[in-house]
Coordinates of C-alpha atoms in Angstrom, one line a residue:
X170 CA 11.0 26.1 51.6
X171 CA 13.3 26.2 48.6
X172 CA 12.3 28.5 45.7
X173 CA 11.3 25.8 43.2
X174 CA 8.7 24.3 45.4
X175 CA 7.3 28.2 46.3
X176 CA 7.3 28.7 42.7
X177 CA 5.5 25.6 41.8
X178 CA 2.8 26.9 44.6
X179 CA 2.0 30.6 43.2
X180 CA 1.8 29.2 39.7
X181 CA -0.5 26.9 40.7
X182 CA -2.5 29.4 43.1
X183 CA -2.1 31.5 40.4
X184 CA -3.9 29.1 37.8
X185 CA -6.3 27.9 39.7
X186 CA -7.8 31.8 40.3
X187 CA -7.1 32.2 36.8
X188 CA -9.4 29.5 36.1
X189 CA -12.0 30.6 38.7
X190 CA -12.0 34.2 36.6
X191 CA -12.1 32.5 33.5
X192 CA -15.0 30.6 34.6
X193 CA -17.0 33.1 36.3
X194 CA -16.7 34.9 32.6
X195 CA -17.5 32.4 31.1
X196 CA -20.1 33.2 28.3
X197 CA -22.6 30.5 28.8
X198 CA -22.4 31.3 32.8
X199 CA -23.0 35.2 32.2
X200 CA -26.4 33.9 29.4
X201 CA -27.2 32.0 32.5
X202 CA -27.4 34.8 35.2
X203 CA -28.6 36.9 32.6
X204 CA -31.8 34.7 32.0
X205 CA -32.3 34.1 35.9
X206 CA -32.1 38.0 36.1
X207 CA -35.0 37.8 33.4
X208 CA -36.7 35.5 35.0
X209 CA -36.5 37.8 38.0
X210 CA -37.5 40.7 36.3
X211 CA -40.6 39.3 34.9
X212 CA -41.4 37.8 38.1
X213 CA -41.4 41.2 39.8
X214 CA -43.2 42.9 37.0
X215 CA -45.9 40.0 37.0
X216 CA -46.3 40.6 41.4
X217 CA -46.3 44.6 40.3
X218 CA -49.1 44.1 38.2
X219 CA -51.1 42.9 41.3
X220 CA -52.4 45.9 43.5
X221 CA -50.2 47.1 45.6
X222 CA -51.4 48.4 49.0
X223 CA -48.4 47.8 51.5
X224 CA -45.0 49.8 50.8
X225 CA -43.2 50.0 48.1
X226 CA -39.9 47.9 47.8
X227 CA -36.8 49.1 48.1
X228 CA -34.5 50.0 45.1
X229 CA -32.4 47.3 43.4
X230 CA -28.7 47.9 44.8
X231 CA -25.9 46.6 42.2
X232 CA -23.8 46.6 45.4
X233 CA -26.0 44.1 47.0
X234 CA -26.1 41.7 43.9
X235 CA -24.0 38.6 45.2
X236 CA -22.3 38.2 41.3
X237 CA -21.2 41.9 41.8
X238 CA -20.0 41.3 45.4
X239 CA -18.1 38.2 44.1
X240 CA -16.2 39.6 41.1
X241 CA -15.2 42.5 43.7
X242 CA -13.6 39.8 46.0
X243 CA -12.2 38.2 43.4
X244 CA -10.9 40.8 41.7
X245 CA -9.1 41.8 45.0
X246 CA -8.0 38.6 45.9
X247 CA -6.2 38.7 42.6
X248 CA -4.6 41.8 43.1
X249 CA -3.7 40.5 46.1
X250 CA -1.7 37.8 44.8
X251 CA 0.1 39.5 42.3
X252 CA 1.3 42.6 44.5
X253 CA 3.0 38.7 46.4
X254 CA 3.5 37.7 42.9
X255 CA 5.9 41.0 42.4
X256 CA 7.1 41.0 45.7
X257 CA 9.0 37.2 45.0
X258 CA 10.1 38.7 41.1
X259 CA 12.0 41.1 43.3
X260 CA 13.6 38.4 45.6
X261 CA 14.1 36.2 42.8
X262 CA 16.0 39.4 40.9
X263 CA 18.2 39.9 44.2
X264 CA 19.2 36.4 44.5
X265 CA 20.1 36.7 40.5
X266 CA 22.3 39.4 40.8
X267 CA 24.2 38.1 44.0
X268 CA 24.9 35.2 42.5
X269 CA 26.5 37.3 39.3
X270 CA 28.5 38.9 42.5
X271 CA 29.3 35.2 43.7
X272 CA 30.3 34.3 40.0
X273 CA 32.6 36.9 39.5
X274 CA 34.0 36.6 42.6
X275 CA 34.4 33.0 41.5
X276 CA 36.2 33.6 38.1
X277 CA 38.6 36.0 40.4
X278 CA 39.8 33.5 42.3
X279 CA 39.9 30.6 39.7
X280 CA 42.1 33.4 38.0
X281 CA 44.8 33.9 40.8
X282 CA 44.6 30.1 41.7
X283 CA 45.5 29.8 37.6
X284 CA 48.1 32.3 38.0
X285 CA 49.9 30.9 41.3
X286 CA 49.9 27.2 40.2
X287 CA 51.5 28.7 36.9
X288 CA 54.1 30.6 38.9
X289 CA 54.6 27.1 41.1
X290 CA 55.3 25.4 38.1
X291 CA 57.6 28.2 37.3
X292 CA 59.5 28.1 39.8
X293 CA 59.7 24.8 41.2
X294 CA 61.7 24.0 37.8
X295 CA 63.6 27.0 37.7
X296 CA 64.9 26.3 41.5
X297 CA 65.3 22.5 41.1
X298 CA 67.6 23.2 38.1
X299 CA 69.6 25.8 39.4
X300 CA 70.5 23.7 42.4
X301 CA 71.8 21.4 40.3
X302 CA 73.8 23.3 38.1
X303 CA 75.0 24.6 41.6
X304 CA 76.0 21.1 42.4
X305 CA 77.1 19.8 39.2
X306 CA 79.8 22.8 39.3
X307 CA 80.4 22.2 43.0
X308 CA 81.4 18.3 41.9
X309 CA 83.3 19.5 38.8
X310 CA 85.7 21.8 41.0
X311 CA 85.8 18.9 43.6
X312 CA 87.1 16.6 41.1
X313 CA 89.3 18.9 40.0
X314 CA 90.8 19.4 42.9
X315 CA 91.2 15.7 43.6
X316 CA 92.9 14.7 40.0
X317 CA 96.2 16.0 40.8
X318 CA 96.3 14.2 43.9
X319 CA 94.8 11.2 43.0
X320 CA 97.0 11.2 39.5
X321 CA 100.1 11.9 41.3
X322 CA 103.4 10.4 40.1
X323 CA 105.8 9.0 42.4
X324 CA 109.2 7.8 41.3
X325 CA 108.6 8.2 37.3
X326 CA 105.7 5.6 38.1
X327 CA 102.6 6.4 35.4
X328 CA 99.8 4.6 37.2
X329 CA 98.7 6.8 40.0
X330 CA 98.5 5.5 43.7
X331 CA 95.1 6.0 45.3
X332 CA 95.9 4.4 48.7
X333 CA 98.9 6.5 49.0
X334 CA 96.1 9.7 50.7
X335 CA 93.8 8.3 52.9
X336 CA 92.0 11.6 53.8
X337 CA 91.4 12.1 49.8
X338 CA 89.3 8.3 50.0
X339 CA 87.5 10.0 53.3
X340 CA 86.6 13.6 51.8
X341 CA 85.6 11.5 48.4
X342 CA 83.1 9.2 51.0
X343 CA 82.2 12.6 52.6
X344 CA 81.1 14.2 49.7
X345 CA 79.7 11.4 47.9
X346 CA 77.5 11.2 51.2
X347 CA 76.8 15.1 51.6
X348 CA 75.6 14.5 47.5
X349 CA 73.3 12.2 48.9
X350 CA 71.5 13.7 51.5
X351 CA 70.8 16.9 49.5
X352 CA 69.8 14.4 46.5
X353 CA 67.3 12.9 49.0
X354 CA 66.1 16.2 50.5
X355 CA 66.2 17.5 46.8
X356 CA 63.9 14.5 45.9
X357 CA 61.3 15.3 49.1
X358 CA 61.2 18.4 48.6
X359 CA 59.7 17.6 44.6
X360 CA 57.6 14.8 46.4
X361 CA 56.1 18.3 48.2
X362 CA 56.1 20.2 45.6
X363 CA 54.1 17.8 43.3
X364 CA 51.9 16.9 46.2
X365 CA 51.1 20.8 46.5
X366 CA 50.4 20.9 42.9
X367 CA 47.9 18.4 43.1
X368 CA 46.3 19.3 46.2
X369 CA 46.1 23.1 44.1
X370 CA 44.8 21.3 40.8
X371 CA 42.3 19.5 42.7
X372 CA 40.8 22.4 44.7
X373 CA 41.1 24.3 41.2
X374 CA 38.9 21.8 39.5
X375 CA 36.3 21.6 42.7
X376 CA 36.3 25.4 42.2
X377 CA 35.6 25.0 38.2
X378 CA 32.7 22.2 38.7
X379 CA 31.0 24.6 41.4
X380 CA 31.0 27.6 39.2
X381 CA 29.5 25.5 36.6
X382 CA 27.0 24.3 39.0
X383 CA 26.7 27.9 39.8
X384 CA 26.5 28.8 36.3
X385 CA 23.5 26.1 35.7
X386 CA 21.5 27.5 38.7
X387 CA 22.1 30.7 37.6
X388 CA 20.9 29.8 33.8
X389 CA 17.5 27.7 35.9
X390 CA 16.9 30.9 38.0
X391 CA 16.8 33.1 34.8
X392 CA 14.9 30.9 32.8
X393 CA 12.1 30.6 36.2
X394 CA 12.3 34.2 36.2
X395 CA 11.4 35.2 33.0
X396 CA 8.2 32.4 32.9
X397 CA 7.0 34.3 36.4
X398 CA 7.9 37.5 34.2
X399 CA 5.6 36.3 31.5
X400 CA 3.3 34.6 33.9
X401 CA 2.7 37.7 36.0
X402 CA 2.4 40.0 32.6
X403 CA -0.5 37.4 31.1
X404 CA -2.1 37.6 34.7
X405 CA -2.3 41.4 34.5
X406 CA -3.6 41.5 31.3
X407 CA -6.2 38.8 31.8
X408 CA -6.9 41.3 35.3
X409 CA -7.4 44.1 32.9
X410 CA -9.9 41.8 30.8
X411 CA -11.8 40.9 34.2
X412 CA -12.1 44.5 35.2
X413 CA -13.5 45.8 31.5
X414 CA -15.9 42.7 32.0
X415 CA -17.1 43.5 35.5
X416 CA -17.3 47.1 34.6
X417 CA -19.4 46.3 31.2
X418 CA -21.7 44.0 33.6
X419 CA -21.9 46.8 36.8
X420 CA -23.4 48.9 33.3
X421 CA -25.7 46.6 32.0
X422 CA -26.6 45.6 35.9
X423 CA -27.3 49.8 35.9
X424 CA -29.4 49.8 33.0
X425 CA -31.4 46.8 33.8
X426 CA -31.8 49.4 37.5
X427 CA -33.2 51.8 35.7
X428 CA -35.5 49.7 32.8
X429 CA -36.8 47.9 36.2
X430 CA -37.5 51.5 37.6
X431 CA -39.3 52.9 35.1
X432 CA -41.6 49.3 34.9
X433 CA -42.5 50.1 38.2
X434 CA -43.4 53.6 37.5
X435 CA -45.3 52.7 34.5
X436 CA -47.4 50.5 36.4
X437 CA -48.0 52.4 39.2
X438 CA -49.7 55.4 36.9
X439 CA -51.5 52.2 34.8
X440 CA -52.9 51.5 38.2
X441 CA -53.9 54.7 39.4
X442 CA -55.4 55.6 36.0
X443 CA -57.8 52.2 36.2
X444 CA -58.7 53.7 39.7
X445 CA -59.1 57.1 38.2
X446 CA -61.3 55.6 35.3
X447 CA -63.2 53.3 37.8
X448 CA -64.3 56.0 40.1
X449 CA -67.2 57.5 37.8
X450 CA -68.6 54.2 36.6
X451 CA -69.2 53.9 40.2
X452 CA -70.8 57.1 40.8
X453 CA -72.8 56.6 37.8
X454 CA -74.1 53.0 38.6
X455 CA -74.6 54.6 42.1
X456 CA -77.0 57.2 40.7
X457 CA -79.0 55.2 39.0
X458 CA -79.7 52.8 41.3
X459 CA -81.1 55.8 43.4
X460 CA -83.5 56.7 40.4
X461 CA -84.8 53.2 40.0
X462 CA -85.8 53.6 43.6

């Protein structure tokens, strides 16, 4: 699973418990399980009016209450989630600062790559033109070696005889054909040289496009990490909110405990005083039925 579709799935877990809090806090749901727990109320006192002769029941437990026992669940299946919720921050953070390692790395070598095509370029000119200064000075010293030969006066005649040395015609052919082959292994070896550069400039621009792309998942992975960042802060605060709520309601659920207590008590002494105040009418009807008699 890649991290954008993980990420998509805690936000959305995320929202929907957010929801589910937000909804269980609602202020028209907590009227309406405050009225039901008025309802309740008055329905005990009403059945503790009634004499009483079995047991008494047992004390109300806010532990017991199912809205108490939910918004404890809840409240731990949140925390739950967001100790996960910190756990992929921390990931997330690792994977941003490797890829600042990969980046840098990155810029290194586009640096030296920069630097050797530079030194190619360099060089290939530098060594191309000094072989052929080399070679223009080798044909200058050639031909000046062959003009008094080739210029040669014979008999007070002006015009020179070229037939007249065979082996000059032969070293000219020689050397014209020597020229050729190093003019031809010059020209290869710039066919090589540019093919080199290209090959260089192309892996040089691959290199630039994927730190780019490196650079624009690194910008997306930021970006995603600062939302969970302000995500996860809302989520704590909104947990904070829940807590104060649930602990507000555990004291009003205590206080509604002890108001229900001290209804029962009440009517338990209202009772036993009716039975206290009973007793003599009863002796005295009993008398005086004995007198009539």
């Amino acid at each position: 699973m890649d991290w954008d579709t993980q990420l998509s799935s805690i936000l959305t877990e995320t929202d929907s418990n957010m929801a589910k809090i937000k909804q269980r806090l609602n202020p028209a749901n907590i009227s309406s399980k405050a009225d039901s727990l008025l309802d309740r109320i008055n329905t005990e006192s009403a059945v503790l009016t009634e004499p009483q002769t079995g047991p008494l029941p047992l004390p109300f437990s806010c532990k017991a209450h199912p809205c108490c026992r939910m918004a404890t669940e809840e409240l731990s299946a949140i925390s739950k989630q967001l100790h996960s919720q910190a756990q992929v921050i921390e990931s997330l953070t690792q994977a941003v600062h490797r890829l600042k390692q990969e980046k840098e790395m990155q810029q290194q070598s586009i640096s030296q790559l920069e630097g050797e095509v530079d030194r190619l370029q360099h060089n290939s000119h530098g060594a191309l033109e000094s072989v052929v200064g080399l070679r223009m000075e080798g044909l200058k010293s050639e031909l000046h070696s062959f003009r008094p030969h080739v210029f040669q006066q014979s008999d007070g005649d002006c015009t020179p005889d070229l037939f007249s040395s065979p082996g000059i015609m032969q070293d000219m052919l020689e050397s014209k054909k020597i020229l050729w082959q190093e003019y031809e292994c010059i020209k290869r070896e710039l066919e090589q040289l540019k093919l080199k550069l290209d090959h260089q400039e192309e892996d040089l621009f691959n290199q630039v496009s994927a730190t780019h792309e490196i650079k624009r998942t690194q910008s997306q992975y930021c970006k995603m990490l600062e939302d969970l960042m302000n995500t996860h802060k809302t989520q704590t605060q909104d947990l904070d909110k829940a807590k104060h709520e649930t602990q507000s309601t555990q004291q009003e659920l205590s206080y509604v405990k002890s108001a229900v207590t001290d209804l029962k008590e009440q009517v338990k002494s209202l009772h036993l005083d009716d039975k206290l105040n009973a007793m003599p009418f009863k002796k005295e009807s009993i008398h005086m039925s004995k007198c009539c008699n």
